[in-house]
Amino acid sequence: MGVQGVDVKTPKQMAHLIVTSNLHSLESSQDILEVLSRDLCIDVSTFMTQFNEYAHQAHLNALPNATVGAAILKAVLDRLSPSSHLFPASVWAEWFQQQLPLLLPFEIEAFTDLLSKETFQTLGALAVELTPSMLLSKADGQMLNRTLPVLSTIRDWSPAQASIIVKKLLQNGLQLTQTRDVLTLGTLASGLPSSEVSQLSDDAILQLAADENFINILQGATESLQHAFVHRILQSNEGKIFPRVPAGLASQIPLSQLLSSQLDIDKINKMLWTPAQAQVLFQTVLKSPLKYSQLSSSLLQGFSCGAANFLKQIEFAELIRVLASKHIRIDKNQLSCTAKRLTGFIKPSDFEEYPADILLSLGMEKDFGPDNCEKYFRQIGQVHFDILKKETLKWKTLMDQAEHCLGISNDSLSKKHLQILGNLSCALNDSQIKKSDPYILQVLQYCSSFTASQVTAIQHRLKDIFGSPSTWTASTLQGMGNLASILDSNILQRIPEAWKTQFFPNFLSWLKIHNKEQFMYSLKQLKGTQRNKRDTTPCSGVPLTADRVRKERDMIAASYTSSSDLEACLPDSVLKNHLELFGSMEFEDPLLQVLKMKLDKMLGVLPEDYLPLLGHIAKAYQPSEMARWNVTASDTLVALLRGTSWLNHDEKVNEMVNQYLKGNHTQLRGTVLTALDPHICALEDHLLQQLSPEDIWELSTPLDISQCSQRKKNLIYHQVKATVQEHQNAQNAYYQMLKSLLGGAPSEDLIQFAADSPVMAMDTFTALNPEEVKKLSPQNLKDLLDINLSELNTIVEHPTVQAWVKAHTQSEVNAIGLKVMAGHPDPTPDGSFVLTSAPPISRAEGALMKEHRLQISYTILLALWGVMISLGAS
């Protein structure tokens, strides 16, 4: 029956009409679509909300005809299109995941078996919701070429999506030789293969570097592409340093390029640097005419005591105040030396001008009266939790002093007290958590971890405030904030399933980025609720749908704990069309094997284009299976290496690298070597020996060799040193460049570094080769550690310190202030030995050295025996 005469005045009425009408064919829906197109239904958001609500009431899981759904979708998108350019990706994602699924019959590919030009024109900006694997299997290069004018204007393509589209365009004959060819790609430029950038002419590269829109797109691309582009800019600069590298891509400039003294300070002050780059640049920057307050936050994050060692006390203090004013966190390895330089310089009246972390190290809590008490602890309450956690004894002392000076007489802390204490509240015991003002739950949001007793107390408070878990909703969980991550399986299983499904997907995604440890804990507890169900019905009769996968994401990994259940519930097509999403989920190893098995059945030996989408699933493959992979592009290898953790999978890492080197590659350059950094110690010797000066020269981040064998540490250190040693006159910059590799440095190099007083941090010192350290003189150690020298007394048991102590006399040990017995007594001119006692120690130091008493006694007895023999002989 026609509906032209129907008086539809509101979006709600239209939604009801569509849901209750017979829409089994497009013809039967034409009149309704005409009504939908009227101005009366311009409020599309309200219409879709009502449409979904009526569909839910009618238990409608999909429209009877997918073509009808597509037609209604087109009408909706036509209404959205005038303002669609204002929508951020998050808004489109919400429309796609929450509002439109019924119009897409669970999967967007229901439009057609092969994506068409009409599909992209219909979807418009919503095309970004086509998964990379959908584009791989359903998009034709010829069609994409015809649709390029539309595709190139769609924002928010992921690098993976853009990469697949561009590869298909190139396979269809697209030529990228001129600047205009690249610019034609528009927003798809983030998917350029690194190999294509390498082949562009110098003129094209420099023209692209000057194109602001292109650079904005490139900043959302993979690190591999950014690195390749910056590398080509540097090649085309004809010996100049980096005047044409865009500020937003400075992170890809190799560290070796920063060792030059011919730097334009004004230029580098406008660029965005990584902490490692800023450390290399920092001393050069400090010696420039610029005032500290004029330096960018990007450069100031490179602060180190060694770089600032030449400053006078008043200049050093001014620098630290600038860091505080710009909220620059001082690296934890630089806190001790900074505090030592400022000891006695900061007065209670001006401590608010300095970073809270420094005040903690200074220990000023006894230096002022009650007038400054509240201000002091407000400042200390801002100290980063990780630092507080490390200083457990200091933390407890601070809390005792805070309670005394703030007048806290019992376990019930007021809201004001909690606001003053800030992060110090993370040290409150279970009784205080239970009895304090409810504001305690707001303060505890900023703690990154808790003890078991604290967790129990917090859960107790959550129940007190929010009631029984069986009554909690998604809003209740939202109100808990970060504390929802500490809920255990016993509590989680009492929360209604619908509310967990609504809250946890987004919450887990946030946790995964900001607190991986808590993410893994929360995921484990959610899995525990599934294990407790013991459902023996295969798949519970409800297969996984694409719609559910998109909505629940990591919750899917928590929902399936049985391999057989996942195998029965997961349709092959859903896995294939959402491979990247499944690869990002934290499935347990047996479940990864299920995903691998399904992929093997569908695809056989995986084509190279699928490899970057594997993520965690890649771990399920054995080296013998990886040997059949075709890894021709550096982008592929980098994606594989970064898609998951390869800890304890050395053979697999080596096999992937071997496959890459077989693919017409002879070197591990650029981001390949950077991506290999966490696995550098796992590489076989023949791969390490292939590192060339060119490879090392391109490194934009320092290699971490701390977990390598001593032999590999030596090998890597000497390879890198040979590449950059021409810049050793750059002093602190040269030291910062090699700092992470000093575990392989011989004693003569350490002596050379010591001459420039680098103020070596304890973490760096303890990573040195003990056999080389023991060759250093007391003066060498003084020069190397400078103001940090006294820190050795806090790590006297460390093998590096012990190696030096055992190789030196007591006078030499005393000379650097170490309060332990040396390995050798002091000789006298007549050949006898004289005992030189260690300097006196405090009660606290005595407690620290209690474990050494037997060793000390034994050493004294040996020395006395030597003296007695000498006297007897005389």
PDB file of N, CA and C in Angstrom, residues 43-122:
ATOM      1  N   ASP A  43      16.276  15.516  11.008  1.00  0.00           N
ATOM      2  CA  ASP A  43      16.966  15.132  12.240  1.00  0.00           C
ATOM      3  C   ASP A  43      17.333  13.648  12.168  1.00  0.00           C
ATOM      4  N   VAL A  44      18.418  13.358  11.460  1.00  0.00           N
ATOM      5  CA  VAL A  44      18.796  11.977  11.187  1.00  0.00           C
ATOM      6  C   VAL A  44      19.208  11.244  12.457  1.00  0.00           C
ATOM      7  N   SER A  45      19.881  11.927  13.378  1.00  0.00           N
ATOM      8  CA  SER A  45      20.342  11.287  14.610  1.00  0.00           C
ATOM      9  C   SER A  45      19.159  10.766  15.422  1.00  0.00           C
ATOM     10  N   THR A  46      18.120  11.609  15.562  1.00  0.00           N
ATOM     11  CA  THR A  46      16.930  11.176  16.299  1.00  0.00           C
ATOM     12  C   THR A  46      16.248  10.023  15.582  1.00  0.00           C
ATOM     13  N   PHE A  47      16.180  10.135  14.248  1.00  0.00           N
ATOM     14  CA  PHE A  47      15.552   9.070  13.464  1.00  0.00           C
ATOM     15  C   PHE A  47      16.243   7.726  13.702  1.00  0.00           C
ATOM     16  N   MET A  48      17.578   7.692  13.640  1.00  0.00           N
ATOM     17  CA  MET A  48      18.303   6.436  13.781  1.00  0.00           C
ATOM     18  C   MET A  48      18.198   5.896  15.217  1.00  0.00           C
ATOM     19  N   THR A  49      18.192   6.799  16.202  1.00  0.00           N
ATOM     20  CA  THR A  49      18.037   6.356  17.591  1.00  0.00           C
ATOM     21  C   THR A  49      16.692   5.649  17.780  1.00  0.00           C
ATOM     22  N   GLN A  50      15.619   6.275  17.238  1.00  0.00           N
ATOM     23  CA  GLN A  50      14.287   5.678  17.351  1.00  0.00           C
ATOM     24  C   GLN A  50      14.188   4.402  16.526  1.00  0.00           C
ATOM     25  N   PHE A  51      14.795   4.419  15.351  1.00  0.00           N
ATOM     26  CA  PHE A  51      14.784   3.243  14.472  1.00  0.00           C
ATOM     27  C   PHE A  51      15.387   2.031  15.198  1.00  0.00           C
ATOM     28  N   ASN A  52      16.544   2.221  15.825  1.00  0.00           N
ATOM     29  CA  ASN A  52      17.208   1.120  16.533  1.00  0.00           C
ATOM     30  C   ASN A  52      16.408   0.675  17.758  1.00  0.00           C
ATOM     31  N   GLU A  53      15.749   1.644  18.425  1.00  0.00           N
ATOM     32  CA  GLU A  53      14.963   1.292  19.602  1.00  0.00           C
ATOM     33  C   GLU A  53      13.752   0.443  19.215  1.00  0.00           C
ATOM     34  N   TYR A  54      13.049   0.840  18.141  1.00  0.00           N
ATOM     35  CA  TYR A  54      11.888   0.063  17.685  1.00  0.00           C
ATOM     36  C   TYR A  54      12.329  -1.311  17.175  1.00  0.00           C
ATOM     37  N   ALA A  55      13.467  -1.353  16.495  1.00  0.00           N
ATOM     38  CA  ALA A  55      13.970  -2.628  15.983  1.00  0.00           C
ATOM     39  C   ALA A  55      14.303  -3.581  17.128  1.00  0.00           C
ATOM     40  N   HIS A  56      14.859  -3.015  18.202  1.00  0.00           N
ATOM     41  CA  HIS A  56      15.184  -3.829  19.375  1.00  0.00           C
ATOM     42  C   HIS A  56      13.908  -4.390  20.011  1.00  0.00           C
ATOM     43  N   GLN A  57      12.874  -3.552  20.109  1.00  0.00           N
ATOM     44  CA  GLN A  57      11.609  -3.991  20.685  1.00  0.00           C
ATOM     45  C   GLN A  57      10.959  -5.081  19.835  1.00  0.00           C
ATOM     46  N   ALA A  58      11.194  -5.001  18.514  1.00  0.00           N
ATOM     47  CA  ALA A  58      10.613  -5.985  17.596  1.00  0.00           C
ATOM     48  C   ALA A  58      11.524  -7.197  17.391  1.00  0.00           C
ATOM     49  N   HIS A  59      12.630  -7.253  18.172  1.00  0.00           N
ATOM     50  CA  HIS A  59      13.595  -8.356  18.059  1.00  0.00           C
ATOM     51  C   HIS A  59      14.093  -8.500  16.618  1.00  0.00           C
ATOM     52  N   LEU A  60      14.309  -7.367  15.959  1.00  0.00           N
ATOM     53  CA  LEU A  60      14.769  -7.358  14.569  1.00  0.00           C
ATOM     54  C   LEU A  60      16.293  -7.311  14.545  1.00  0.00           C
ATOM     55  N   ASN A  61      16.916  -8.382  14.043  1.00  0.00           N
ATOM     56  CA  ASN A  61      18.383  -8.440  13.987  1.00  0.00           C
ATOM     57  C   ASN A  61      18.930  -7.919  12.665  1.00  0.00           C
ATOM     58  N   ALA A  62      18.080  -7.854  11.627  1.00  0.00           N
ATOM     59  CA  ALA A  62      18.494  -7.346  10.329  1.00  0.00           C
ATOM     60  C   ALA A  62      17.244  -7.064   9.518  1.00  0.00           C
ATOM     61  N   LEU A  63      17.372  -6.167   8.532  1.00  0.00           N
ATOM     62  CA  LEU A  63      16.246  -5.936   7.631  1.00  0.00           C
ATOM     63  C   LEU A  63      16.090  -7.145   6.711  1.00  0.00           C
ATOM     64  N   PRO A  64      14.858  -7.433   6.281  1.00  0.00           N
ATOM     65  CA  PRO A  64      14.637  -8.635   5.475  1.00  0.00           C
ATOM     66  C   PRO A  64      15.400  -8.647   4.167  1.00  0.00           C
ATOM     67  N   ASN A  65      15.755  -7.464   3.671  1.00  0.00           N
ATOM     68  CA  ASN A  65      16.428  -7.391   2.378  1.00  0.00           C
ATOM     69  C   ASN A  65      17.609  -6.439   2.474  1.00  0.00           C
ATOM     70  N   ALA A  66      18.835  -6.936   2.131  1.00  0.00           N
ATOM     71  CA  ALA A  66      20.040  -6.114   2.256  1.00  0.00           C
ATOM     72  C   ALA A  66      20.003  -4.915   1.323  1.00  0.00           C
ATOM     73  N   THR A  67      19.379  -5.070   0.147  1.00  0.00           N
ATOM     74  CA  THR A  67      19.300  -3.960  -0.808  1.00  0.00           C
ATOM     75  C   THR A  67      18.458  -2.824  -0.250  1.00  0.00           C
ATOM     76  N   VAL A  68      17.401  -3.182   0.452  1.00  0.00           N
ATOM     77  CA  VAL A  68      16.563  -2.176   1.111  1.00  0.00           C
ATOM     78  C   VAL A  68      17.386  -1.425   2.153  1.00  0.00           C
ATOM     79  N   GLY A  69      18.164  -2.186   2.941  1.00  0.00           N
ATOM     80  CA  GLY A  69      19.020  -1.558   3.944  1.00  0.00           C
ATOM     81  C   GLY A  69      19.993  -0.583   3.318  1.00  0.00           C
ATOM     82  N   ALA A  70      20.547  -0.972   2.158  1.00  0.00           N
ATOM     83  CA  ALA A  70      21.497  -0.093   1.471  1.00  0.00           C
ATOM     84  C   ALA A  70      20.816   1.178   0.995  1.00  0.00           C
ATOM     85  N   ALA A  71      19.566   1.036   0.524  1.00  0.00           N
ATOM     86  CA  ALA A  71      18.830   2.208   0.038  1.00  0.00           C
ATOM     87  C   ALA A  71      18.512   3.171   1.173  1.00  0.00           C
ATOM     88  N   ILE A  72      18.071   2.612   2.306  1.00  0.00           N
ATOM     89  CA  ILE A  72      17.795   3.466   3.471  1.00  0.00           C
ATOM     90  C   ILE A  72      19.088   4.107   3.958  1.00  0.00           C
ATOM     91  N   LEU A  73      20.179   3.325   3.957  1.00  0.00           N
ATOM     92  CA  LEU A  73      21.476   3.866   4.375  1.00  0.00           C
ATOM     93  C   LEU A  73      21.874   5.058   3.521  1.00  0.00           C
ATOM     94  N   LYS A  74      21.635   4.928   2.192  1.00  0.00           N
ATOM     95  CA  LYS A  74      21.993   6.033   1.294  1.00  0.00           C
ATOM     96  C   LYS A  74      21.205   7.291   1.644  1.00  0.00           C
ATOM     97  N   ALA A  75      19.907   7.104   1.949  1.00  0.00           N
ATOM     98  CA  ALA A  75      19.088   8.258   2.319  1.00  0.00           C
ATOM     99  C   ALA A  75      19.609   8.914   3.600  1.00  0.00           C
ATOM    100  N   VAL A  76      20.031   8.089   4.566  1.00  0.00           N
ATOM    101  CA  VAL A  76      20.569   8.615   5.824  1.00  0.00           C
ATOM    102  C   VAL A  76      21.869   9.367   5.577  1.00  0.00           C
ATOM    103  N   LEU A  77      22.767   8.749   4.774  1.00  0.00           N
ATOM    104  CA  LEU A  77      24.053   9.388   4.503  1.00  0.00           C
ATOM    105  C   LEU A  77      23.897  10.679   3.723  1.00  0.00           C
ATOM    106  N   ASP A  78      22.884  10.717   2.842  1.00  0.00           N
ATOM    107  CA  ASP A  78      22.621  11.961   2.110  1.00  0.00           C
ATOM    108  C   ASP A  78      22.279  13.087   3.067  1.00  0.00           C
ATOM    109  N   ARG A  79      21.557  12.735   4.145  1.00  0.00           N
ATOM    110  CA  ARG A  79      21.213  13.744   5.140  1.00  0.00           C
ATOM    111  C   ARG A  79      22.444  14.189   5.943  1.00  0.00           C
ATOM    112  N   LEU A  80      23.384  13.257   6.146  1.00  0.00           N
ATOM    113  CA  LEU A  80      24.575  13.577   6.939  1.00  0.00           C
ATOM    114  C   LEU A  80      25.639  14.321   6.129  1.00  0.00           C
ATOM    115  N   SER A  81      25.639  14.113   4.816  1.00  0.00           N
ATOM    116  CA  SER A  81      26.754  14.578   3.992  1.00  0.00           C
ATOM    117  C   SER A  81      27.062  16.074   4.074  1.00  0.00           C
ATOM    118  N   PRO A  82      26.072  16.981   4.187  1.00  0.00           N
ATOM    119  CA  PRO A  82      26.429  18.411   4.228  1.00  0.00           C
ATOM    120  C   PRO A  82      27.385  18.782   5.354  1.00  0.00           C
ATOM    121  N   SER A  83      27.328  18.052   6.479  1.00  0.00           N
ATOM    122  CA  SER A  83      28.206  18.388   7.609  1.00  0.00           C
ATOM    123  C   SER A  83      29.232  17.302   7.885  1.00  0.00           C
ATOM    124  N   SER A  84      29.335  16.303   6.990  1.00  0.00           N
ATOM    125  CA  SER A  84      30.207  15.160   7.257  1.00  0.00           C
ATOM    126  C   SER A  84      31.673  15.554   7.350  1.00  0.00           C
ATOM    127  N   HIS A  85      32.074  16.627   6.661  1.00  0.00           N
ATOM    128  CA  HIS A  85      33.479  17.028   6.701  1.00  0.00           C
ATOM    129  C   HIS A  85      33.894  17.543   8.080  1.00  0.00           C
ATOM    130  N   LEU A  86      32.908  17.829   8.922  1.00  0.00           N
ATOM    131  CA  LEU A  86      33.209  18.308  10.275  1.00  0.00           C
ATOM    132  C   LEU A  86      33.333  17.170  11.269  1.00  0.00           C
ATOM    133  N   PHE A  87      32.967  15.955  10.873  1.00  0.00           N
ATOM    134  CA  PHE A  87      32.953  14.829  11.803  1.00  0.00           C
ATOM    135  C   PHE A  87      34.347  14.254  11.995  1.00  0.00           C
ATOM    136  N   PRO A  88      34.811  14.129  13.221  1.00  0.00           N
ATOM    137  CA  PRO A  88      36.068  13.403  13.462  1.00  0.00           C
ATOM    138  C   PRO A  88      35.839  11.906  13.328  1.00  0.00           C
ATOM    139  N   ALA A  89      36.940  11.158  13.277  1.00  0.00           N
ATOM    140  CA  ALA A  89      36.842   9.707  13.096  1.00  0.00           C
ATOM    141  C   ALA A  89      36.014   9.056  14.200  1.00  0.00           C
ATOM    142  N   SER A  90      36.121   9.577  15.433  1.00  0.00           N
ATOM    143  CA  SER A  90      35.393   8.968  16.548  1.00  0.00           C
ATOM    144  C   SER A  90      33.884   9.042  16.340  1.00  0.00           C
ATOM    145  N   VAL A  91      33.412  10.134  15.715  1.00  0.00           N
ATOM    146  CA  VAL A  91      31.983  10.280  15.464  1.00  0.00           C
ATOM    147  C   VAL A  91      31.517   9.283  14.413  1.00  0.00           C
ATOM    148  N   TRP A  92      32.329   9.154  13.344  1.00  0.00           N
ATOM    149  CA  TRP A  92      31.976   8.172  12.312  1.00  0.00           C
ATOM    150  C   TRP A  92      31.987   6.760  12.890  1.00  0.00           C
ATOM    151  N   ALA A  93      32.972   6.481  13.740  1.00  0.00           N
ATOM    152  CA  ALA A  93      33.045   5.150  14.341  1.00  0.00           C
ATOM    153  C   ALA A  93      31.795   4.863  15.174  1.00  0.00           C
ATOM    154  N   GLU A  94      31.323   5.878  15.915  1.00  0.00           N
ATOM    155  CA  GLU A  94      30.129   5.692  16.732  1.00  0.00           C
ATOM    156  C   GLU A  94      28.901   5.432  15.849  1.00  0.00           C
ATOM    157  N   TRP A  95      28.786   6.182  14.747  1.00  0.00           N
ATOM    158  CA  TRP A  95      27.666   5.960  13.825  1.00  0.00           C
ATOM    159  C   TRP A  95      27.717   4.542  13.274  1.00  0.00           C
ATOM    160  N   PHE A  96      28.921   4.136  12.876  1.00  0.00           N
ATOM    161  CA  PHE A  96      29.059   2.830  12.238  1.00  0.00           C
ATOM    162  C   PHE A  96      28.801   1.693  13.225  1.00  0.00           C
ATOM    163  N   GLN A  97      29.307   1.837  14.455  1.00  0.00           N
ATOM    164  CA  GLN A  97      29.216   0.747  15.434  1.00  0.00           C
ATOM    165  C   GLN A  97      27.899   0.736  16.192  1.00  0.00           C
ATOM    166  N   GLN A  98      27.288   1.918  16.390  1.00  0.00           N
ATOM    167  CA  GLN A  98      26.095   1.983  17.241  1.00  0.00           C
ATOM    168  C   GLN A  98      24.797   2.239  16.455  1.00  0.00           C
ATOM    169  N   GLN A  99      24.848   3.082  15.440  1.00  0.00           N
ATOM    170  CA  GLN A  99      23.625   3.528  14.779  1.00  0.00           C
ATOM    171  C   GLN A  99      23.248   2.730  13.531  1.00  0.00           C
ATOM    172  N   LEU A 100      24.249   2.303  12.743  1.00  0.00           N
ATOM    173  CA  LEU A 100      23.962   1.785  11.408  1.00  0.00           C
ATOM    174  C   LEU A 100      24.007   0.268  11.211  1.00  0.00           C
ATOM    175  N   PRO A 101      24.415  -0.536  12.196  1.00  0.00           N
ATOM    176  CA  PRO A 101      24.571  -1.980  11.940  1.00  0.00           C
ATOM    177  C   PRO A 101      23.354  -2.651  11.317  1.00  0.00           C
ATOM    178  N   LEU A 102      22.126  -2.250  11.697  1.00  0.00           N
ATOM    179  CA  LEU A 102      20.941  -2.895  11.134  1.00  0.00           C
ATOM    180  C   LEU A 102      20.789  -2.636   9.637  1.00  0.00           C
ATOM    181  N   LEU A 103      21.358  -1.550   9.176  1.00  0.00           N
ATOM    182  CA  LEU A 103      21.285  -1.234   7.758  1.00  0.00           C
ATOM    183  C   LEU A 103      22.405  -1.910   6.972  1.00  0.00           C
ATOM    184  N   LEU A 104      23.330  -2.546   7.708  1.00  0.00           N
ATOM    185  CA  LEU A 104      24.463  -3.181   7.045  1.00  0.00           C
ATOM    186  C   LEU A 104      24.421  -4.703   7.105  1.00  0.00           C
ATOM    187  N   PRO A 105      23.281  -5.334   7.520  1.00  0.00           N
ATOM    188  CA  PRO A 105      23.142  -6.753   7.817  1.00  0.00           C
ATOM    189  C   PRO A 105      24.383  -7.391   8.378  1.00  0.00           C
ATOM    190  N   PHE A 106      24.828  -6.913   9.538  1.00  0.00           N
ATOM    191  CA  PHE A 106      25.971  -7.438  10.278  1.00  0.00           C
ATOM    192  C   PHE A 106      27.299  -7.115   9.625  1.00  0.00           C
ATOM    193  N   GLU A 107      27.409  -7.137   8.321  1.00  0.00           N
ATOM    194  CA  GLU A 107      28.706  -6.913   7.697  1.00  0.00           C
ATOM    195  C   GLU A 107      28.551  -5.944   6.538  1.00  0.00           C
ATOM    196  N   ILE A 108      29.455  -4.998   6.448  1.00  0.00           N
ATOM    197  CA  ILE A 108      29.368  -3.981   5.419  1.00  0.00           C
ATOM    198  C   ILE A 108      29.495  -4.571   4.021  1.00  0.00           C
ATOM    199  N   GLU A 109      30.206  -5.750   3.887  1.00  0.00           N
ATOM    200  CA  GLU A 109      30.376  -6.362   2.570  1.00  0.00           C
ATOM    201  C   GLU A 109      29.066  -6.951   2.037  1.00  0.00           C
ATOM    202  N   ALA A 110      27.970  -6.915   2.836  1.00  0.00           N
ATOM    203  CA  ALA A 110      26.649  -7.366   2.327  1.00  0.00           C
ATOM    204  C   ALA A 110      26.177  -6.521   1.172  1.00  0.00           C
ATOM    205  N   PHE A 111      26.834  -5.314   0.977  1.00  0.00           N
ATOM    206  CA  PHE A 111      26.495  -4.489  -0.183  1.00  0.00           C
ATOM    207  C   PHE A 111      26.692  -5.269  -1.477  1.00  0.00           C
ATOM    208  N   THR A 112      27.821  -5.972  -1.574  1.00  0.00           N
ATOM    209  CA  THR A 112      28.144  -6.722  -2.783  1.00  0.00           C
ATOM    210  C   THR A 112      29.341  -7.585  -2.512  1.00  0.00           C
ATOM    211  N   ASP A 113      29.521  -8.623  -3.291  1.00  0.00           N
ATOM    212  CA  ASP A 113      30.675  -9.495  -3.106  1.00  0.00           C
ATOM    213  C   ASP A 113      31.967  -8.763  -3.418  1.00  0.00           C
ATOM    214  N   LEU A 114      31.929  -7.883  -4.405  1.00  0.00           N
ATOM    215  CA  LEU A 114      33.096  -7.060  -4.720  1.00  0.00           C
ATOM    216  C   LEU A 114      32.729  -5.598  -4.527  1.00  0.00           C
ATOM    217  N   LEU A 115      33.576  -4.877  -3.793  1.00  0.00           N
ATOM    218  CA  LEU A 115      33.314  -3.460  -3.576  1.00  0.00           C
ATOM    219  C   LEU A 115      33.344  -2.730  -4.917  1.00  0.00           C
ATOM    220  N   SER A 116      32.397  -1.813  -5.091  1.00  0.00           N
ATOM    221  CA  SER A 116      32.279  -1.102  -6.367  1.00  0.00           C
ATOM    222  C   SER A 116      32.444   0.394  -6.163  1.00  0.00           C
ATOM    223  N   LYS A 117      32.516   1.102  -7.284  1.00  0.00           N
ATOM    224  CA  LYS A 117      32.596   2.555  -7.219  1.00  0.00           C
ATOM    225  C   LYS A 117      31.363   3.114  -6.517  1.00  0.00           C
ATOM    226  N   GLU A 118      30.200   2.505  -6.808  1.00  0.00           N
ATOM    227  CA  GLU A 118      28.960   2.943  -6.182  1.00  0.00           C
ATOM    228  C   GLU A 118      28.989   2.731  -4.670  1.00  0.00           C
ATOM    229  N   THR A 119      29.638   1.630  -4.241  1.00  0.00           N
ATOM    230  CA  THR A 119      29.757   1.367  -2.804  1.00  0.00           C
ATOM    231  C   THR A 119      30.464   2.513  -2.099  1.00  0.00           C
ATOM    232  N   PHE A 120      31.610   2.929  -2.653  1.00  0.00           N
ATOM    233  CA  PHE A 120      32.387   4.007  -2.033  1.00  0.00           C
ATOM    234  C   PHE A 120      31.638   5.331  -2.101  1.00  0.00           C
ATOM    235  N   GLN A 121      30.910   5.561  -3.210  1.00  0.00           N
ATOM    236  CA  GLN A 121      30.150   6.800  -3.314  1.00  0.00           C
ATOM    237  C   GLN A 121      29.014   6.820  -2.301  1.00  0.00           C
ATOM    238  N   THR A 122      28.429   5.648  -2.046  1.00  0.00           N
ATOM    239  CA  THR A 122      27.356   5.558  -1.059  1.00  0.00           C
ATOM    240  C   THR A 122      27.883   5.751   0.357  1.00  0.00           C
TER     241      THR A 122
END
